[in-house]
Coordinates of C-alpha atoms in Angstrom, one line a residue:
M1 CA 57.1 164.3 270.2
K2 CA 54.4 166.4 268.6
K3 CA 52.5 164.7 265.9
Y4 CA 51.1 166.3 262.8
V5 CA 49.1 165.0 259.8
I6 CA 48.5 166.2 256.3
G7 CA 45.1 166.5 254.5
L8 CA 45.4 166.7 250.7
D9 CA 42.2 167.9 249.1
Y10 CA 41.8 167.7 245.3
G11 CA 39.0 170.0 244.0
T12 CA 37.8 170.7 240.5
D13 CA 40.2 173.6 239.8
S14 CA 43.0 173.1 242.4
V15 CA 44.7 170.9 245.0
R16 CA 45.3 172.2 248.5
A17 CA 47.3 170.7 251.4
I18 CA 47.1 171.6 255.1
L19 CA 49.4 170.6 258.0
I20 CA 47.4 170.0 261.1
D21 CA 48.3 169.6 264.8
T22 CA 46.6 166.4 265.9
E23 CA 46.3 167.7 269.5
N24 CA 43.8 170.4 268.7
G25 CA 43.1 170.6 265.0
A26 CA 45.1 173.8 264.6
E27 CA 46.3 174.5 261.1
L28 CA 50.1 175.2 260.9
S29 CA 50.4 175.9 257.2
S30 CA 48.5 175.5 253.9
S31 CA 49.2 175.7 250.2
V32 CA 47.1 175.7 247.0
S33 CA 48.1 174.8 243.5
Y34 CA 45.9 175.5 240.5
Y35 CA 45.9 173.0 237.6
Q36 CA 47.6 174.7 234.7
R37 CA 46.4 172.4 231.9
W38 CA 42.8 172.6 233.3
K39 CA 43.1 176.4 233.6
E40 CA 44.0 176.6 229.9
G41 CA 40.9 174.6 229.0
R42 CA 42.9 171.7 227.6
F43 CA 41.3 168.3 227.1
C44 CA 37.7 169.6 227.7
S45 CA 34.7 170.2 225.4
P46 CA 32.0 171.9 227.5
E47 CA 29.6 171.9 224.6
K48 CA 29.8 168.1 224.7
N49 CA 29.8 167.9 228.5
S50 CA 33.2 166.3 228.2
F51 CA 35.6 167.2 231.1
R52 CA 38.9 165.5 231.4
Q53 CA 42.0 166.2 233.5
H54 CA 45.6 165.2 233.0
P55 CA 47.1 163.5 236.0
S56 CA 50.3 165.6 235.6
D57 CA 48.3 168.5 237.0
H58 CA 47.5 166.5 240.1
I59 CA 51.0 165.1 240.5
E60 CA 52.7 168.5 240.1
G61 CA 50.2 170.0 242.6
L62 CA 50.8 167.2 245.1
E63 CA 54.6 167.9 245.1
K64 CA 54.3 171.6 245.2
T65 CA 51.7 171.9 248.0
I66 CA 53.2 169.3 250.4
T67 CA 56.8 170.5 250.0
E68 CA 55.6 174.1 250.6
I69 CA 53.6 173.3 253.8
V70 CA 56.5 171.3 255.2
Q71 CA 59.0 174.1 254.5
Q72 CA 56.7 176.8 255.8
S73 CA 55.9 175.1 259.1
G74 CA 59.5 174.2 260.2
V75 CA 58.1 170.8 261.5
Q76 CA 60.5 167.9 261.5
P77 CA 59.8 165.2 258.9
E78 CA 59.5 162.5 261.5
E79 CA 56.8 164.5 263.3
I80 CA 54.5 164.2 260.2
V81 CA 52.9 160.8 260.9
S82 CA 50.2 160.4 258.3
I83 CA 48.7 161.7 255.1
C84 CA 45.1 161.2 253.7
I85 CA 43.9 162.2 250.3
D86 CA 40.4 163.2 249.3
T87 CA 39.3 164.0 245.7
T88 CA 36.3 164.7 243.6
G89 CA 34.3 161.7 242.5
S90 CA 33.4 159.7 240.6
S91 CA 36.6 160.6 238.7
P92 CA 38.1 157.4 237.3
L93 CA 41.2 157.1 235.2
P94 CA 42.7 154.1 233.3
V95 CA 46.0 152.6 234.4
N96 CA 48.5 150.0 233.1
Q97 CA 49.5 146.9 234.9
D98 CA 51.9 148.8 237.1
G99 CA 49.3 151.3 238.2
V100 CA 50.7 154.1 236.0
A101 CA 48.1 156.4 234.5
L102 CA 47.7 155.6 230.9
S103 CA 48.2 159.2 229.9
L104 CA 51.7 159.1 231.4
T105 CA 52.7 156.4 229.0
P106 CA 53.9 156.7 225.4
G107 CA 51.2 157.2 222.8
F108 CA 48.5 158.4 225.2
E109 CA 50.0 161.7 226.5
E110 CA 47.4 163.9 224.6
N111 CA 44.5 161.5 224.5
P112 CA 41.6 162.8 226.7
N113 CA 40.1 159.3 226.8
A114 CA 43.2 158.1 228.6
M115 CA 42.9 160.8 231.3
M116 CA 40.8 161.2 234.4
V117 CA 37.1 161.5 233.5
L118 CA 36.1 164.3 235.9
W119 CA 33.0 164.0 238.1
K120 CA 31.1 166.6 236.0
D121 CA 31.7 164.7 232.7
H122 CA 28.3 163.6 231.2
T123 CA 29.4 161.9 228.0
A124 CA 28.1 158.6 229.4
I125 CA 24.4 159.4 229.6
R126 CA 23.4 156.6 227.2
E127 CA 25.6 154.1 229.0
A128 CA 24.0 155.1 232.4
E129 CA 20.5 154.5 230.8
E130 CA 21.6 151.0 229.7
I131 CA 22.8 150.2 233.2
N132 CA 19.5 151.4 234.7
T133 CA 17.4 149.4 232.2
L134 CA 19.4 146.2 232.7
A135 CA 19.3 146.5 236.5
R136 CA 15.5 146.6 236.4
T137 CA 14.9 144.0 233.8
W138 CA 17.6 141.3 233.8
G139 CA 15.9 139.2 236.5
G140 CA 18.8 139.3 239.0
E141 CA 19.9 141.6 241.8
D142 CA 19.1 145.3 241.3
Y143 CA 22.6 146.6 241.8
T144 CA 21.4 150.2 241.8
K145 CA 19.2 149.9 244.9
F146 CA 21.8 151.2 247.3
E147 CA 22.7 154.0 244.8
G148 CA 19.3 155.6 245.2
G149 CA 17.8 153.3 242.5
I150 CA 19.2 155.3 239.6
Y151 CA 22.7 155.0 238.2
S152 CA 24.2 158.2 237.0
S153 CA 26.4 159.1 234.0
E154 CA 28.7 160.8 236.5
W155 CA 29.7 157.4 237.9
F156 CA 32.4 154.7 237.5
W157 CA 30.9 152.0 235.3
A158 CA 29.0 154.3 232.9
K159 CA 32.2 156.3 232.2
I160 CA 34.3 153.3 231.6
L161 CA 31.7 151.7 229.3
H162 CA 31.6 154.9 227.3
I163 CA 35.4 155.1 226.9
N164 CA 35.6 151.5 225.9
R165 CA 33.0 152.1 223.2
V166 CA 34.5 155.2 221.7
D167 CA 38.3 154.4 222.0
E168 CA 39.4 150.9 221.2
E169 CA 43.0 151.8 221.8
V170 CA 42.4 152.9 225.4
K171 CA 40.1 150.0 226.0
N172 CA 42.8 147.5 225.0
A173 CA 45.7 149.3 226.8
A174 CA 43.9 149.9 230.1
Y175 CA 44.8 147.0 232.5
S176 CA 42.5 148.5 235.2
W177 CA 40.8 151.7 236.3
M178 CA 41.2 153.6 239.5
E179 CA 39.2 156.3 241.2
H180 CA 41.2 159.5 241.6
C181 CA 41.4 159.1 245.4
D182 CA 42.7 155.6 245.0
Y183 CA 45.2 156.5 242.3
I184 CA 46.9 159.3 244.3
T185 CA 47.0 157.1 247.4
F186 CA 48.5 154.3 245.3
L187 CA 51.1 156.8 243.9
L188 CA 52.3 157.7 247.4
S189 CA 52.1 154.2 249.0
D190 CA 54.7 151.5 249.2
Q191 CA 52.0 148.9 248.5
K192 CA 52.2 148.3 244.7
D193 CA 50.0 145.2 244.1
L194 CA 46.9 146.5 242.3
K195 CA 44.9 143.4 243.2
T196 CA 45.4 143.7 246.9
F197 CA 45.7 147.5 247.2
K198 CA 43.1 148.9 249.6
R199 CA 40.5 150.7 247.6
S200 CA 38.2 153.4 249.0
R201 CA 34.9 152.2 250.5
C202 CA 33.1 155.5 249.8
A203 CA 34.2 155.5 246.1
A204 CA 33.3 151.9 245.5
G205 CA 30.0 151.9 247.4
H206 CA 28.6 155.2 246.2
K207 CA 29.8 155.1 242.6
A208 CA 30.7 151.5 241.6
M209 CA 27.7 149.5 242.9
W210 CA 29.9 147.7 245.5
H211 CA 28.0 146.2 248.4
E212 CA 28.7 143.5 250.9
S213 CA 25.3 141.8 250.5
W214 CA 26.2 140.6 247.0
G215 CA 29.9 140.0 247.6
G216 CA 31.3 143.3 246.4
L217 CA 31.1 144.6 242.8
P218 CA 28.2 143.6 240.5
S219 CA 28.4 140.0 239.1
E220 CA 30.4 139.1 236.0
D221 CA 27.1 138.0 234.4
F222 CA 25.5 141.4 234.9
L223 CA 28.6 143.3 233.6
N224 CA 29.0 141.0 230.6
R225 CA 25.4 141.8 229.5
L226 CA 26.4 145.4 229.4
D227 CA 29.7 144.7 227.6
P228 CA 32.2 141.8 227.9
S229 CA 35.0 144.3 228.5
L230 CA 33.4 145.2 231.9
G231 CA 33.2 141.5 232.9
Q232 CA 36.9 141.1 232.1
L233 CA 37.8 144.3 233.9
K234 CA 36.1 143.1 237.1
E235 CA 38.8 140.5 237.5
R236 CA 41.4 143.2 237.5
L237 CA 39.7 145.4 240.1
Y238 CA 39.0 144.5 243.7
E239 CA 36.8 142.5 246.0
K240 CA 37.2 144.1 249.4
T241 CA 37.0 147.8 250.2
Y242 CA 38.3 149.8 253.2
T243 CA 37.3 152.8 255.2
S244 CA 39.5 155.9 255.4
D245 CA 40.5 155.3 259.0
E246 CA 42.6 152.4 257.9
V247 CA 46.2 152.2 256.7
A248 CA 46.7 151.8 252.9
G249 CA 50.5 151.7 253.3
H250 CA 53.5 153.9 254.1
L251 CA 55.1 156.6 252.1
N252 CA 57.3 155.0 249.5
E253 CA 61.0 155.9 249.1
E254 CA 60.6 157.9 245.9
W255 CA 57.9 160.2 247.3
A256 CA 59.5 160.5 250.7
K257 CA 62.5 162.0 249.0
R258 CA 60.5 164.2 246.7
L259 CA 58.4 165.6 249.6
G260 CA 61.1 165.8 252.3
L261 CA 59.3 163.3 254.5
T262 CA 60.1 159.8 255.8
T263 CA 59.0 156.3 254.8
S264 CA 57.5 155.8 258.3
T265 CA 54.6 158.2 257.3
V266 CA 51.3 156.4 257.2
I267 CA 49.2 156.7 254.0
A268 CA 45.5 156.3 254.9
V269 CA 42.9 154.9 252.5
G270 CA 41.6 157.6 250.2
T271 CA 38.2 159.2 250.3
F272 CA 35.9 161.7 248.5
D273 CA 36.0 165.4 249.3
A274 CA 32.3 165.5 250.4
H275 CA 32.7 162.7 252.9
S276 CA 35.9 164.1 254.4
G277 CA 34.3 167.6 254.4
A278 CA 31.4 166.2 256.5
V279 CA 34.0 164.8 259.0
G280 CA 35.8 168.1 259.1
A281 CA 32.5 169.8 260.0
K282 CA 31.8 167.4 262.9
V283 CA 29.0 165.4 261.2
E284 CA 26.6 163.6 263.5
E285 CA 23.3 161.8 263.3
N286 CA 20.3 163.9 262.0
T287 CA 22.7 166.6 260.7
L288 CA 22.8 167.5 257.0
I289 CA 26.2 168.7 255.8
R290 CA 26.0 170.8 252.7
I291 CA 29.4 171.2 250.9
M292 CA 28.7 174.1 248.6
G293 CA 31.0 175.0 245.8
T294 CA 30.8 174.6 242.0
S295 CA 28.3 171.8 242.7
T296 CA 27.0 170.5 246.1
C297 CA 27.3 167.3 248.0
D298 CA 24.8 166.7 250.8
I299 CA 26.0 164.3 253.4
M300 CA 24.3 162.6 256.3
V301 CA 25.1 159.6 258.6
A302 CA 22.7 157.2 260.2
P303 CA 23.2 154.3 262.6
N304 CA 23.1 151.0 260.8
D305 CA 20.6 149.5 263.3
I306 CA 18.2 152.4 262.6
I307 CA 18.4 152.5 258.8
G308 CA 18.6 148.7 258.5
D309 CA 17.8 147.4 255.1
K310 CA 15.8 150.5 254.1
T311 CA 17.0 152.1 250.9
V312 CA 16.6 155.9 250.3
K313 CA 15.3 156.5 246.8
G314 CA 16.8 158.9 244.4
I315 CA 20.0 159.8 246.2
C316 CA 23.7 159.1 245.4
G317 CA 23.9 156.0 247.6
Q318 CA 24.1 154.8 251.2
V319 CA 27.2 152.9 252.2
D320 CA 28.3 151.4 255.5
G321 CA 31.4 153.3 256.7
S322 CA 31.7 155.7 253.8
V323 CA 31.8 158.7 256.2
I324 CA 32.0 157.4 259.7
P325 CA 33.0 153.7 260.2
G326 CA 30.1 151.8 261.8
M327 CA 27.4 154.1 260.4
A328 CA 25.7 154.4 257.0
G329 CA 26.8 157.3 254.9
L330 CA 24.1 158.9 252.8
E331 CA 24.9 161.2 249.9
A332 CA 22.9 163.5 247.7
G333 CA 23.8 166.7 245.8
Q334 CA 23.3 169.2 243.0
S335 CA 25.2 168.9 239.7
A336 CA 25.5 172.7 239.7
F337 CA 25.4 175.3 242.5
G338 CA 28.1 177.9 242.2
D339 CA 28.4 176.8 238.6
V340 CA 24.9 178.2 237.9
L341 CA 26.0 181.7 238.9
A342 CA 29.4 181.3 237.2
W343 CA 27.6 180.4 234.0
Y344 CA 25.5 183.6 234.3
R345 CA 28.7 185.7 235.1
D346 CA 30.4 184.3 231.9
I347 CA 27.4 185.3 229.8
L348 CA 27.5 188.8 231.1
M349 CA 31.3 188.9 230.7
W350 CA 31.1 188.0 227.0
P351 CA 30.9 191.6 225.7
V352 CA 33.8 192.6 228.0
N353 CA 36.0 189.6 227.0
N354 CA 35.3 189.9 223.3
M355 CA 34.7 193.5 222.4
L356 CA 37.6 194.8 224.5
N357 CA 40.0 192.7 222.5
H358 CA 39.1 194.7 219.4
S359 CA 39.1 198.1 221.0
E360 CA 41.8 200.5 219.8
I361 CA 41.0 203.2 222.4
I362 CA 42.8 201.6 225.4
S363 CA 46.1 199.8 225.8
P364 CA 46.6 196.0 226.2
E365 CA 47.4 196.5 229.9
Q366 CA 44.2 198.5 230.4
K367 CA 42.2 195.8 228.7
V368 CA 43.6 193.2 231.2
Q369 CA 42.9 195.5 234.1
L370 CA 39.3 196.2 233.0
K371 CA 38.5 192.5 232.5
E372 CA 39.8 191.7 235.9
E373 CA 37.9 194.5 237.5
F374 CA 34.6 193.6 235.9
E375 CA 35.0 189.9 236.7
N376 CA 36.0 190.5 240.3
N377 CA 33.1 192.8 241.0
L378 CA 30.3 191.5 238.8
I379 CA 28.9 188.9 241.2
R380 CA 29.4 191.3 244.2
N381 CA 27.4 194.1 242.4
L382 CA 24.7 191.7 241.2
T383 CA 24.3 190.4 244.8
A384 CA 24.0 193.9 246.2
E385 CA 21.3 194.8 243.7
A386 CA 19.4 191.5 244.0
E387 CA 19.2 191.9 247.8
K388 CA 17.2 195.1 247.2
I389 CA 14.6 193.3 245.2
S390 CA 11.5 192.5 247.2
N391 CA 9.9 189.0 246.8
D392 CA 6.7 191.0 245.8
E393 CA 8.3 192.1 242.6
A394 CA 8.0 190.2 239.3
I395 CA 10.9 187.8 239.7
P396 CA 11.6 185.3 236.9
V397 CA 11.4 181.6 237.7
A398 CA 14.5 179.5 236.9
L399 CA 15.7 175.9 237.1
D400 CA 19.2 175.0 238.4
W401 CA 19.7 172.1 235.9
V402 CA 22.4 173.8 233.8
N403 CA 24.5 170.6 234.3
G404 CA 21.6 168.1 234.6
R405 CA 20.1 166.9 237.9
R406 CA 22.1 164.8 240.4
T407 CA 19.4 164.3 243.1
P408 CA 16.7 163.6 243.8
D409 CA 16.4 161.1 240.9
A410 CA 19.5 161.6 238.7
N411 CA 18.8 162.7 235.2
Q412 CA 21.7 164.3 233.4
E413 CA 19.7 164.9 230.2
L414 CA 17.6 167.6 231.9
K415 CA 18.3 171.2 230.9
A416 CA 17.7 174.4 232.7
A417 CA 15.0 176.9 231.8
I418 CA 13.8 180.4 232.8
S419 CA 10.2 181.7 232.7
H420 CA 8.3 184.9 233.6
L421 CA 10.6 187.2 231.7
S422 CA 9.4 190.6 230.7
L423 CA 10.7 194.0 229.5
G424 CA 11.0 195.0 233.1
T425 CA 13.4 192.1 233.8
K426 CA 16.9 193.3 234.6
A427 CA 20.2 191.5 235.2
P428 CA 19.8 191.5 239.0
H429 CA 16.3 190.0 238.7
I430 CA 17.7 187.1 236.7
F431 CA 20.5 186.7 239.2
K432 CA 18.0 186.6 242.1
A433 CA 16.0 184.0 240.2
L434 CA 19.1 181.8 239.8
V435 CA 19.9 182.1 243.5
N436 CA 16.4 181.1 244.2
A437 CA 16.7 178.1 241.8
I438 CA 19.8 176.7 243.5
C439 CA 18.1 177.0 246.9
F440 CA 14.9 175.4 245.6
G441 CA 17.1 172.5 244.3
A442 CA 18.5 172.1 247.8
K443 CA 15.0 172.1 249.2
K444 CA 14.1 169.2 246.9
I445 CA 16.9 167.2 248.4
V446 CA 15.9 168.0 252.0
D447 CA 12.3 167.0 251.2
R448 CA 13.4 163.7 249.7
F449 CA 15.4 162.7 252.8
E450 CA 12.4 163.6 255.1
E451 CA 9.9 161.8 252.8
E452 CA 12.1 158.7 253.2
G453 CA 12.1 158.9 257.0
I454 CA 15.5 160.5 257.5
T455 CA 15.1 163.2 260.1
I456 CA 17.1 166.5 259.7
N457 CA 17.5 168.5 262.9
K458 CA 20.5 170.7 261.9
V459 CA 22.0 172.0 258.6
I460 CA 25.7 172.9 258.4
G461 CA 27.2 174.7 255.4
I462 CA 30.8 174.4 254.3
G463 CA 32.8 175.6 251.3
G464 CA 33.4 178.8 249.5
V465 CA 29.7 179.7 248.8
A466 CA 28.7 179.1 252.5
R467 CA 31.5 181.4 253.8
K468 CA 31.4 184.1 251.1
S469 CA 27.8 184.7 250.3
P470 CA 25.5 185.7 253.1
F471 CA 22.8 186.5 250.5
I472 CA 22.7 182.9 249.3
M473 CA 22.9 181.5 252.8
Q474 CA 20.0 183.7 254.0
T475 CA 17.9 182.7 251.0
L476 CA 18.7 179.1 251.7
A477 CA 17.6 179.4 255.3
N478 CA 14.4 181.0 254.2
V479 CA 13.7 178.4 251.5
L480 CA 14.5 175.4 253.8
D481 CA 12.7 177.1 256.8
M482 CA 15.6 175.9 258.9
P483 CA 18.6 177.5 260.7
I484 CA 21.9 177.0 259.0
I485 CA 25.3 177.3 260.7
V486 CA 28.5 177.8 258.7
A487 CA 31.8 176.0 259.5
S488 CA 34.7 178.5 259.9
S489 CA 37.3 176.3 258.3
D490 CA 38.4 177.4 254.8
Q491 CA 39.5 173.8 254.1
A492 CA 36.9 171.5 255.7
P493 CA 37.5 168.6 253.2
A494 CA 41.3 168.8 253.8
L495 CA 40.7 169.0 257.5
G496 CA 38.5 165.9 257.4
A497 CA 41.2 164.1 255.4
A498 CA 43.6 165.1 258.2
I499 CA 41.2 163.7 260.8
Y500 CA 41.1 160.3 258.9
A501 CA 44.9 160.4 258.8
A502 CA 45.1 160.9 262.6
V503 CA 42.9 157.9 263.2
A504 CA 44.9 155.8 260.7
A505 CA 48.1 156.7 262.5
G506 CA 46.6 155.5 265.8
I507 CA 46.4 158.9 267.5
Y508 CA 42.7 158.6 268.1
P509 CA 40.6 155.5 268.5
D510 CA 37.9 156.4 266.1
V511 CA 36.7 159.1 263.6
Q512 CA 34.0 160.5 265.8
Q513 CA 36.4 161.3 268.7
A514 CA 39.0 162.7 266.3
S515 CA 36.3 164.9 264.6
R516 CA 35.0 166.3 267.9
T517 CA 38.6 167.3 268.9
M518 CA 40.0 168.4 265.5
G519 CA 36.9 169.4 263.6
S520 CA 36.0 172.9 262.5
E521 CA 34.4 175.5 264.7
F522 CA 31.4 177.6 263.4
E523 CA 31.4 181.2 262.5
A524 CA 27.9 182.2 261.5
E525 CA 24.2 181.2 261.8
Y526 CA 21.4 182.1 259.4
L527 CA 17.8 182.0 260.8
P528 CA 14.7 181.8 258.7
Q529 CA 13.0 185.2 258.3
P530 CA 9.3 184.8 259.0
R531 CA 8.2 187.6 256.6
D532 CA 9.8 185.7 253.6
I533 CA 9.0 182.1 254.3
Q534 CA 5.5 182.1 252.9
Q535 CA 6.6 184.0 249.8
Y536 CA 9.4 181.5 249.1
R537 CA 6.9 178.7 249.4
Q538 CA 4.8 180.3 246.7
L539 CA 8.0 180.8 244.5
M540 CA 8.9 177.1 245.2
E541 CA 5.5 176.1 243.7
Q542 CA 6.3 178.0 240.6
Y543 CA 9.7 176.3 240.4
Q544 CA 8.0 172.9 240.7
Q545 CA 5.6 173.8 237.9
L546 CA 8.4 174.8 235.6
A547 CA 10.4 171.7 236.6
D548 CA 7.5 169.4 235.8
F549 CA 6.8 171.1 232.5
T550 CA 10.4 171.1 231.4
E551 CA 11.1 167.5 232.4
N552 CA 7.9 166.3 230.5
I553 CA 8.9 168.2 227.4
I554 CA 12.4 166.7 227.4
K555 CA 11.0 163.2 228.1
S556 CA 8.5 163.6 225.2
K557 CA 11.3 164.7 222.9
N558 CA 13.5 161.8 223.9
N559 CA 10.7 159.3 223.4
L560 CA 10.0 160.8 220.0
E561 CA 13.6 160.6 218.9
G562 CA 13.8 157.0 220.2
S563 CA 10.7 155.9 218.2
L564 CA 12.1 157.6 215.0
V565 CA 15.4 155.7 215.5
N566 CA 13.5 152.4 216.0

């Protein structure tokens, strides 16, 4: 009997499912579902950096995509042996004692605080500062040391602490909290005991300060010093964690019926999209995998006997088995990558979106068509013009911090800036400056790894930006002064999840062998262009000067505000 697996990948805007042949990694069918509530902008306040998602979007997308790929493929249900889920993260949500999302229970249906707190939500900046201060001063274990030494407002404990402080009703009603990848896995699984359910190693280790050396999650004493509600919550969370090559359970009867599958289908332990994406791209030692979309995640693996007790400063954590079991997974990333360019596109689209609405010259149908045409072609045309601009021209200098800085050295209070503007600066010049900025941000991450003794011999790009923008990829190769190869799979995270599923089902003995057989091939390579390398080094120096100036200004402002409050 042929054996197939499903990788289910939850991104920021949509969920996608792929059905994979375990024999060779061939994709039989795929389906994408966009989150309707999210698309409408519900439950979010971008001006407050508040981004929440309703689990109904995720549940509806789950059912739609999996039923579609099963029907499209014609594969028999008993031939689909395993499913693995990857999601964004840290994206926790509160649940009741039965593991039901709080926003699916009476009274909380429209409460954003009862929904999933998306990875890009930065409402917990103050709480993250408290965690960092306590970790350094309380006299006990520094629970941030395997998180790069800085805990982020994007992560598990900071977000929960913030919700507990601003919404007493949610705080009292939430029996526990689950990362998105654990919640969807729990939803499908027949294992319904929250206390013993197998939680994701990568989610717990990279975002919740879980580490074997101190027995799991931070101590109750440490959490109580932050807020007694966190100490109480710890008792309702977990002690052990599991890698994604392990079995979390089997598909329960309700979901087997809804999806047209069988209860013999294995459900693997959940994971994060960046980690599964690295597996889908055949990650190996000394290889940096860059997952490039709205933001980036930069993933590496290192043998435990080589990295030992060394901690890499300023990254998003190092966790045994978070990517490949038996190796340390290292994570870094940028809080905004494609989002930087999308922000600029939206600014330029403002006149189109707003002034066209009041035009009496054209019909409503023509207004819609014009908006679509402008939006679809804007980035393409900016790219074409930016490519013509020589690095010898007066190019503005920009920072990529429109959503704060994830790594190196997380600081979500930072803001972006642009300098060196003049009357000769045109829209393509600013676009080129922003492309430079996101590439310089990537260079800072590479530099940090190498400064900390982590050797990088190869860079692999995956994701929409890597496949769709040769201009950005060539700029990145020039800035890094390294060749970059691009994975050909449209769905590397979903493919990686499918690879985990194949190992959990016992088809392959380990993730590395499964990845070599089922992982993505490569479709392009970008080589550094000698004529541009030196010029980008000079532009990088200007980027660093602007970064230092901006960070010092913000730090001084915050210190002044703090002293005024005190």
